CSV table of C-alpha atoms in Angstrom, one decimal:
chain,number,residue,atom,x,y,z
A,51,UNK,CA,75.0,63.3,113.2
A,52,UNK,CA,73.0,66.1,111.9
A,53,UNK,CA,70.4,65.6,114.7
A,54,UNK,CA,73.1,66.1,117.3
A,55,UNK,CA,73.6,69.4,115.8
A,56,UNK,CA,70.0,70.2,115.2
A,57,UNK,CA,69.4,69.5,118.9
A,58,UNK,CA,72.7,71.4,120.4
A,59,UNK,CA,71.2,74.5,118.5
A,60,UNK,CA,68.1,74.7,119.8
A,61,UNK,CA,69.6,73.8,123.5
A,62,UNK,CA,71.7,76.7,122.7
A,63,UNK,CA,69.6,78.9,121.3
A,64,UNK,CA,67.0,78.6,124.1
A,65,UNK,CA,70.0,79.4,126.7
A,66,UNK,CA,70.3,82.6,125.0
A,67,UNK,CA,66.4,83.8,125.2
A,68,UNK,CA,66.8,83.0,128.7
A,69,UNK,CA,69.4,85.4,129.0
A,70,UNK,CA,68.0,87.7,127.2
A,71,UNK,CA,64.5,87.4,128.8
A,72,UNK,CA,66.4,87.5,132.3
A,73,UNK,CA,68.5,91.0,130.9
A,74,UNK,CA,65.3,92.4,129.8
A,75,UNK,CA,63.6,91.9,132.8
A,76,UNK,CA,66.5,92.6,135.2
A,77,UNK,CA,66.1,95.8,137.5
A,78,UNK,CA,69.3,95.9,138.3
A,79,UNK,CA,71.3,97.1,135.7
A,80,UNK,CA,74.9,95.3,136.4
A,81,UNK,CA,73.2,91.9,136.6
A,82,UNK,CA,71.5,92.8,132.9
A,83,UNK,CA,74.9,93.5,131.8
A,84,UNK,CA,76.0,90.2,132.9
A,85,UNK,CA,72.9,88.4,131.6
A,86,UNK,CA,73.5,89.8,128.4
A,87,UNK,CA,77.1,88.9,127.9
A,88,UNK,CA,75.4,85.2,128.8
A,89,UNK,CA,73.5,85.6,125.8
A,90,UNK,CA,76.7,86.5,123.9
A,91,UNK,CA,78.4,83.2,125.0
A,92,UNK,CA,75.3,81.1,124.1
A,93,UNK,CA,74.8,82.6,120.4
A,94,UNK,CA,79.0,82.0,120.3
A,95,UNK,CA,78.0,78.9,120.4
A,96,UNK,CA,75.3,79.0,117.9
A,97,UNK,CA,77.6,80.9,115.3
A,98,UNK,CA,80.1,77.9,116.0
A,99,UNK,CA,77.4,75.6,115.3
A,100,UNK,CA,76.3,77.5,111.8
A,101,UNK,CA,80.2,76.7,110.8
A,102,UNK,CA,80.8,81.0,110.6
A,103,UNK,CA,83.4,80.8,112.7
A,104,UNK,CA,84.4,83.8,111.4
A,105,UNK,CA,82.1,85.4,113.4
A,106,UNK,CA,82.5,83.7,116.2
A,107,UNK,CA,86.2,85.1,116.7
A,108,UNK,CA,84.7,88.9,116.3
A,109,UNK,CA,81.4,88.4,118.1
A,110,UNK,CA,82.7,87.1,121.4
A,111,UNK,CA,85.0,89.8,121.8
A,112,UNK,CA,82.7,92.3,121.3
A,113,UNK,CA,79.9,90.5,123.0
A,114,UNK,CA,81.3,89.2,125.8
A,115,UNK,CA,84.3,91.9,126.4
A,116,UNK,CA,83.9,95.4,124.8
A,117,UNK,CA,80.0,95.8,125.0
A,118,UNK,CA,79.7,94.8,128.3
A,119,UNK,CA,82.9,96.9,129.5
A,120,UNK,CA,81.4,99.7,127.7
A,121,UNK,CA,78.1,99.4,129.3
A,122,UNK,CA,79.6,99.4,133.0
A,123,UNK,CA,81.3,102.7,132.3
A,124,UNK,CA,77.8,104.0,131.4
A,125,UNK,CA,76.1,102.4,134.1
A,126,UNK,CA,78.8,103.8,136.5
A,127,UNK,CA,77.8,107.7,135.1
A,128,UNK,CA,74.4,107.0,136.0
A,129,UNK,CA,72.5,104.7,138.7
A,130,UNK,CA,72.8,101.1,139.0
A,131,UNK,CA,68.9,100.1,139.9
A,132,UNK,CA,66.1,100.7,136.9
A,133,UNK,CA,63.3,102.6,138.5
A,134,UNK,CA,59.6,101.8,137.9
B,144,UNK,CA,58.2,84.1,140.4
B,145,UNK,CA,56.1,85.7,137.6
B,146,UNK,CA,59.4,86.1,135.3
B,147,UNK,CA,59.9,82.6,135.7
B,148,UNK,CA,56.9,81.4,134.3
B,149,UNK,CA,56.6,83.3,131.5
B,150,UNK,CA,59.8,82.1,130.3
B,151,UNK,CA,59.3,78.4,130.9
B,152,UNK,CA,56.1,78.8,128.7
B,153,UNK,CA,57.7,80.4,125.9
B,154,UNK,CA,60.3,77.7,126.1
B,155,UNK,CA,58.0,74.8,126.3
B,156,UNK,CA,56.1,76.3,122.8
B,157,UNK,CA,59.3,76.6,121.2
B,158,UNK,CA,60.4,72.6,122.5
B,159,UNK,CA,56.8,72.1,121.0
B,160,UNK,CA,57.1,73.7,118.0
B,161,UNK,CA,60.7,72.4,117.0
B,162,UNK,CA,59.6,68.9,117.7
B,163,UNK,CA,56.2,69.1,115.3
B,164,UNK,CA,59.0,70.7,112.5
B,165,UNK,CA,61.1,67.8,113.1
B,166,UNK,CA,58.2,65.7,112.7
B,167,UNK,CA,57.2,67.2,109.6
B,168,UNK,CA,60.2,68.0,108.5
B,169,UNK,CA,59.6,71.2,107.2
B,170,UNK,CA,62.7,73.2,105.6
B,171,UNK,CA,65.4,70.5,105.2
B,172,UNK,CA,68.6,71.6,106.0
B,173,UNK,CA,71.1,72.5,103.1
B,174,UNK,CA,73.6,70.0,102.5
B,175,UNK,CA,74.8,71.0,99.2
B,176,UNK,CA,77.1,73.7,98.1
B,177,UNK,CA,74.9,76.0,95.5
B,178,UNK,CA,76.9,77.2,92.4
B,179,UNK,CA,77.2,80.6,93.9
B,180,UNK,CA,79.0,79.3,96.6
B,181,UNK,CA,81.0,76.7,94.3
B,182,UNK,CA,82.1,79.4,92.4
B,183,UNK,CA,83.7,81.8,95.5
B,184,UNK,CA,85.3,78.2,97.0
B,185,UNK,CA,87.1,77.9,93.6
B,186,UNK,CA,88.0,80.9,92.8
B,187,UNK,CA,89.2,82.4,96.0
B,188,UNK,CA,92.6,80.5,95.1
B,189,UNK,CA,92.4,78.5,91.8
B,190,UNK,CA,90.6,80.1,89.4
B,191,UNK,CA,91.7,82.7,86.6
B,192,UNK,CA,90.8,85.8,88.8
B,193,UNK,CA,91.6,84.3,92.2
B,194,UNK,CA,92.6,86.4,95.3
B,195,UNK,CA,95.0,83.9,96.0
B,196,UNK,CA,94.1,83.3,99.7
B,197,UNK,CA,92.4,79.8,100.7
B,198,UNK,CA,90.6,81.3,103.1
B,199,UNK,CA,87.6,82.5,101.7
B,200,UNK,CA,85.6,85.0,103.5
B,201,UNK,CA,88.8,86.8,103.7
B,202,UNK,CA,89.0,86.9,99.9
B,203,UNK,CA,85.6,87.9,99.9
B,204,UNK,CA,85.5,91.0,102.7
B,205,UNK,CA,89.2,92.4,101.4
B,206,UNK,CA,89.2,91.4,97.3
B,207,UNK,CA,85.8,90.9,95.6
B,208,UNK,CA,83.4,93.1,98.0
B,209,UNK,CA,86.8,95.1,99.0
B,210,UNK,CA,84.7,98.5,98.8
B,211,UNK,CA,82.2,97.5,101.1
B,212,UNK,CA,84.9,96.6,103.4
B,213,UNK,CA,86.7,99.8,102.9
B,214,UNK,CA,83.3,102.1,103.9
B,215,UNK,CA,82.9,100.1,107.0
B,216,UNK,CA,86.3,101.1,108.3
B,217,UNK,CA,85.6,104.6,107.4
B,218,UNK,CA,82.0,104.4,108.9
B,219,UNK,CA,83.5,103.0,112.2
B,220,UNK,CA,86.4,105.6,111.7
B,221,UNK,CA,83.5,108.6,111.8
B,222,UNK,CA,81.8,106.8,115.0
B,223,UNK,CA,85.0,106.5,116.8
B,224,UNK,CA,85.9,110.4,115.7
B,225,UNK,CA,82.5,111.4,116.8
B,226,UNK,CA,82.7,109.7,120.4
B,227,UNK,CA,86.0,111.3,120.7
B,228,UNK,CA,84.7,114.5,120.2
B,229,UNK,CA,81.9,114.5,122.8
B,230,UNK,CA,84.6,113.3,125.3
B,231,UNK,CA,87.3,115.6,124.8
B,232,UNK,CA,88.9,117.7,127.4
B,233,UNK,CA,90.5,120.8,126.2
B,234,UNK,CA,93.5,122.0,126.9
B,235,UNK,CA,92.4,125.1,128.1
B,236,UNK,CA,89.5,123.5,130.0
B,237,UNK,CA,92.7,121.1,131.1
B,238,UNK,CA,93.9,124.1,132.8
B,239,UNK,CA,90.9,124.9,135.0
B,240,UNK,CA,91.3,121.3,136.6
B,241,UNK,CA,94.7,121.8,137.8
B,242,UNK,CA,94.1,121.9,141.5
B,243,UNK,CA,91.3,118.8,141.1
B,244,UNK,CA,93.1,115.9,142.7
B,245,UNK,CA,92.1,112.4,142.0
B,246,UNK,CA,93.2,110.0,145.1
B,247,UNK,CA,94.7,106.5,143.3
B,248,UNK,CA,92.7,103.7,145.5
B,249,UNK,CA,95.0,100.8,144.4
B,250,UNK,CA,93.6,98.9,142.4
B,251,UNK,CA,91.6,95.1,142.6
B,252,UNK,CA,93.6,92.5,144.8
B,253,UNK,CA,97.0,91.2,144.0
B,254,UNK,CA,95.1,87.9,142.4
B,255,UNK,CA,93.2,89.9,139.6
B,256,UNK,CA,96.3,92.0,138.8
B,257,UNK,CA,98.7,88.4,139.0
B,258,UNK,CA,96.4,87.0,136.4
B,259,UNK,CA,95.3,90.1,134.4
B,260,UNK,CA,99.4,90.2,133.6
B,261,UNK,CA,99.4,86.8,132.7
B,262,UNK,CA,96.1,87.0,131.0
B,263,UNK,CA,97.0,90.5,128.8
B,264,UNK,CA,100.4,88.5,126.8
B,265,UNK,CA,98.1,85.7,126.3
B,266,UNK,CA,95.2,87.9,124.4
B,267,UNK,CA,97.9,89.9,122.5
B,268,UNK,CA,99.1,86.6,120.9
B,269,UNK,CA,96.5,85.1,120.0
B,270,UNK,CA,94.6,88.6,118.4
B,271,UNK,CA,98.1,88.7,116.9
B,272,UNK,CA,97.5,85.0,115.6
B,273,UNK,CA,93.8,86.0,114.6
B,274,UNK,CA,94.8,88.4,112.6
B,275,UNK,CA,97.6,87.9,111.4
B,276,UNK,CA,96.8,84.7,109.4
B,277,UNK,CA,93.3,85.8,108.9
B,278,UNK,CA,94.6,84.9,105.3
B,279,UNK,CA,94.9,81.3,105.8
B,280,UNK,CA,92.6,80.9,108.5
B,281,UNK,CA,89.5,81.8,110.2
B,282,UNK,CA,89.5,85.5,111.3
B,283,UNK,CA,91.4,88.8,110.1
B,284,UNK,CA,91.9,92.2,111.0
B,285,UNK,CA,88.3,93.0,112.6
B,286,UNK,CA,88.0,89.7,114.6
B,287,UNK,CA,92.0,90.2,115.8
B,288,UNK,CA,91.5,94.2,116.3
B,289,UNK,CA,88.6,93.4,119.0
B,290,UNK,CA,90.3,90.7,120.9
B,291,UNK,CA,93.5,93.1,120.9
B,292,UNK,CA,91.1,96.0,122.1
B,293,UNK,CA,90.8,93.7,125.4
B,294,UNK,CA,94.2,93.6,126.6
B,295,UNK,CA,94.5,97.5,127.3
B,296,UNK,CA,90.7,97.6,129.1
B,297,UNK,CA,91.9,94.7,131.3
B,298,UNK,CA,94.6,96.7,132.1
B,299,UNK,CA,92.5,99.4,132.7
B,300,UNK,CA,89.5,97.5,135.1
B,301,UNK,CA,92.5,95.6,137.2
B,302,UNK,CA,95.1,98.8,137.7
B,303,UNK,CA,93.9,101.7,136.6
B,304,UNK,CA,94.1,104.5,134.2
B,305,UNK,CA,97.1,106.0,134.8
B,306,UNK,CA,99.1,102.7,134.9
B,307,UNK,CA,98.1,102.7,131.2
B,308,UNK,CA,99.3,106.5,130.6
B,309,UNK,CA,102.7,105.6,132.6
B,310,UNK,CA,103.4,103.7,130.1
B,311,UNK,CA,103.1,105.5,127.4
B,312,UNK,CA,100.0,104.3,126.2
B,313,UNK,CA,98.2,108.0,126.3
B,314,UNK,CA,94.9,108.7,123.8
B,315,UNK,CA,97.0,110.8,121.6
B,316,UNK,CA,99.4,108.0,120.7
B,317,UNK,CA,96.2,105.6,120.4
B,318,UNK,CA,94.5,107.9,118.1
B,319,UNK,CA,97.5,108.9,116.3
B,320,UNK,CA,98.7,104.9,115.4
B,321,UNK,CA,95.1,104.6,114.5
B,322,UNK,CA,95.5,107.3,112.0
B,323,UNK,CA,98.5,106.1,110.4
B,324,UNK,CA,97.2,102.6,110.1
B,325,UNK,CA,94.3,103.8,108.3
B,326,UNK,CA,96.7,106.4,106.0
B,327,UNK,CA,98.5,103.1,105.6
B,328,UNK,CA,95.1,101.4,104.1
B,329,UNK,CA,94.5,104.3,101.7
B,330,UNK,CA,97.8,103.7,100.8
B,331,UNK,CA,97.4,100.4,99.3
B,332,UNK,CA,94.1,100.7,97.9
B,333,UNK,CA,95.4,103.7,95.7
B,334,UNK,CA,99.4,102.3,94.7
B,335,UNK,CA,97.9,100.0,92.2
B,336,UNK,CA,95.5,102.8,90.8
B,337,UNK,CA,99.0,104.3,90.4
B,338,UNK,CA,100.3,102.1,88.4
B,339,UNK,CA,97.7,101.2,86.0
B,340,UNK,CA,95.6,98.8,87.4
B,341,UNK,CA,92.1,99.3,89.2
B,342,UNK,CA,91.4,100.7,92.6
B,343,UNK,CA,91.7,97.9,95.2
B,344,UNK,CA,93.2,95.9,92.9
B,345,UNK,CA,95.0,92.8,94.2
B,346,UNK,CA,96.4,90.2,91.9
B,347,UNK,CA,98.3,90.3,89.8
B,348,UNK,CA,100.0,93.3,91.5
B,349,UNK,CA,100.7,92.3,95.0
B,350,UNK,CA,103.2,89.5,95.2
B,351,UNK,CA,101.4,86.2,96.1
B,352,UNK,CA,104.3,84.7,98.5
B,353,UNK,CA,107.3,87.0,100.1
B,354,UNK,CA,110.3,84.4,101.3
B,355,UNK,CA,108.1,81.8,100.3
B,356,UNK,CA,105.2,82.1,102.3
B,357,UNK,CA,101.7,82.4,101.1
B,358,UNK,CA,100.8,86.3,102.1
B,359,UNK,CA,97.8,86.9,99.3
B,360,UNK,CA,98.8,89.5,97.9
B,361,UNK,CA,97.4,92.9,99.8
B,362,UNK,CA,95.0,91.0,101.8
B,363,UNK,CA,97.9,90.3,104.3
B,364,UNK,CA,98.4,94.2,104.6
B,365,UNK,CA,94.7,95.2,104.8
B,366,UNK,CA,94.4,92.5,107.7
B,367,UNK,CA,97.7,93.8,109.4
B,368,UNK,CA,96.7,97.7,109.4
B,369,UNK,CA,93.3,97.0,110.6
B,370,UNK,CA,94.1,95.1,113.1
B,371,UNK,CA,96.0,97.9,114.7
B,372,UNK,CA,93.8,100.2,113.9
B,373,UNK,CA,90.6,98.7,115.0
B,374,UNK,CA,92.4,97.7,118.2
B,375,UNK,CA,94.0,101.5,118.9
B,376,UNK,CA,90.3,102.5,118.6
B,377,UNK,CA,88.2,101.0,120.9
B,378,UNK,CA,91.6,101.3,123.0
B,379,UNK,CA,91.0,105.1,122.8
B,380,UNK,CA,87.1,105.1,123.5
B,381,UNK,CA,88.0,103.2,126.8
B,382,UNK,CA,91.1,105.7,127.7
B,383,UNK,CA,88.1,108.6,127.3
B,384,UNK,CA,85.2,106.6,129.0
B,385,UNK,CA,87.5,105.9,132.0
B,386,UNK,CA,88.3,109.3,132.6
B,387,UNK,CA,86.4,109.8,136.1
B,388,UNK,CA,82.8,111.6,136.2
B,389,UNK,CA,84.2,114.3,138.6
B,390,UNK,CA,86.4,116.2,136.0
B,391,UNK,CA,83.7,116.7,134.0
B,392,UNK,CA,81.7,117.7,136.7
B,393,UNK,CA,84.3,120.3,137.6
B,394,UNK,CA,84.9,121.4,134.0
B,395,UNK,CA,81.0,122.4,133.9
B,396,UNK,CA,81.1,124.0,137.2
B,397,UNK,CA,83.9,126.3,136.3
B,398,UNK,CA,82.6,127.2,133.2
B,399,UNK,CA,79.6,128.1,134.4
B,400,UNK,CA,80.9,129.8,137.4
């Protein structure tokens, strides 16, 4: 049993370097946002695995809706492409 | 393409890596509860100086590390204050805008605002739920203050600002219920001080059960106060972030001349 747990963490774990490689790398700056609250999902999932679900009730509103709302209002004072 | 391949190599070292750990089974998992954590799982409700509360990170952030918990809200009280400031608009600067008209474009489709009224009642019970037995389970006043803070910026993405301030939910009245929530925190940590016990003090001064349910003593209050208050705050952050570029634009202009 421990070994399906073992192995959904590190399946969910690597979700969320791919989305945060992807947001890192992302020139446009909407997709990043997007990409990032993927990562928030996948380390939800993570927290929910480590039994905290504690943190799991605060981090995936924050991750997934108040951090990325607040960085579209920022994007939209600024531009939406990253420049080289 | 190059992207791609970077991260597929950094994944296969890490597939590579967790497998030869597995093999060699390096750093067990825990399986047993150490004393340290023995000792918060009884005492959070049994023992001698219990908080009363079977949920026990609850106990923990509000009674025995209540102090801790207390500076946080007053750090994110100061961030929230500070943000606020930057963003103001004046009244006199208010003035200078007068003429600046702002056309109303509508909104998203009829779908989006269908379900974001369906959606917003749904997220205001359950933060209500978070939060409101984040003394018996998972969650509390934090955890339920975010997922309120969501209701009123779903509001705000699908209609628009002014919808918001129509109905009477202006950043005044956000900031001002914030205050009192937080006036109503200080409140409780200093009542028992008051009456001769310590600061933050929960049992045995707050009553464990009112009409025979389980509320914890003070822990239900705390939870309660900052759940509005958390919520009210990032609720005012997105009233000032959504006030549109132009105006300030304007405001500059004038002022310069």
């Amino acid at each position: 049993m421990i070994m399906v747990h073992l192995l959904m963490l590190l399946v969910a774990s690597l979700l969320g370097l791919f989305f945060s490689y992807m947001a890192i790398t992302e020139k446009d700056l909407l997709k990043a946002i997007a990409y990032s609250a993927g990562q928030g999902v996948a380390y939800s999932i993570l927290f929910y695995l480590l039994m905290a679900p504690d943190v799991v009730l605060a981090y995936i509103a924050i991750a997934v809706g108040i951090y990325s709302a607040l960085l579209v209002f920022v994007v939209s004072k600024t531009t939406r492409y990253e420049e080289d | 393409m190059k992207r791609i391949l970077t991260i597929l190599l950094i994944f296969v070292l890490i597939i590579v890596g967790a497998y030869i750990a597995t093999i060699l089974d390096i750093n067990p998992p825990q399986k047993k509860v150490r004393p340290l954590g023995r000792l918060y799982l009884f005492e959070s409700y049994y023992g001698k100086y219990s908080a009363k509360s079977p949920e026990v990170v609850t106990s923990i952030v509000w009674d025995y590390r209540g102090l801790d918990t207390i500076f946080e809200v007053t750090v994110f009280f100061l961030a929230i204050m500070g943000g606020l400031t930057i963003f103001r608009i004046e009244k006199r600067e208010k003035e200078k805008i007068k003429d600046l008209k702002i056309k109303y474009s509508g909104g998203l489709t009829i779908i989006v605002k269908i379900v974001t009224k369906l959606l917003t009642v749904m997220i205001v019970a359950v933060s209500a739920s978070i939060a409101l037995h984040g003394h018996l389970t998972p969650g509390g006043g934090f955890q339920g203050g975010t997922a309120l803070a969501i209701a009123p910026l779903l509001i705000l993405v699908a209609y628009s600002r002014e919808v918001l301030e129509k109905h009477g939910l202006t950043y005044i009245k956000a900031v001002l219920i914030r205050s009192v929530s937080l006036l109503c925190i200080l409140v409780i940590v200093f009542l028992p001080f008051i009456h001769g016990y310590y600061l933050l003090q929960n049992q045995p001064f707050y009553p464990v059960k009112v009409f025979g349910q389980l509320i914890s003593g003070s822990l239900f209050f705390y939870n309660f106060f900052d759940y509005i208050a958390i919520g009210m705050g990032f609720t005012a952050i997105f009233l000032y972030l959504s006030i549109p570029e132009k105006i300030y634009r304007r405001i500059i202009e004038v002022s310069k001349g």
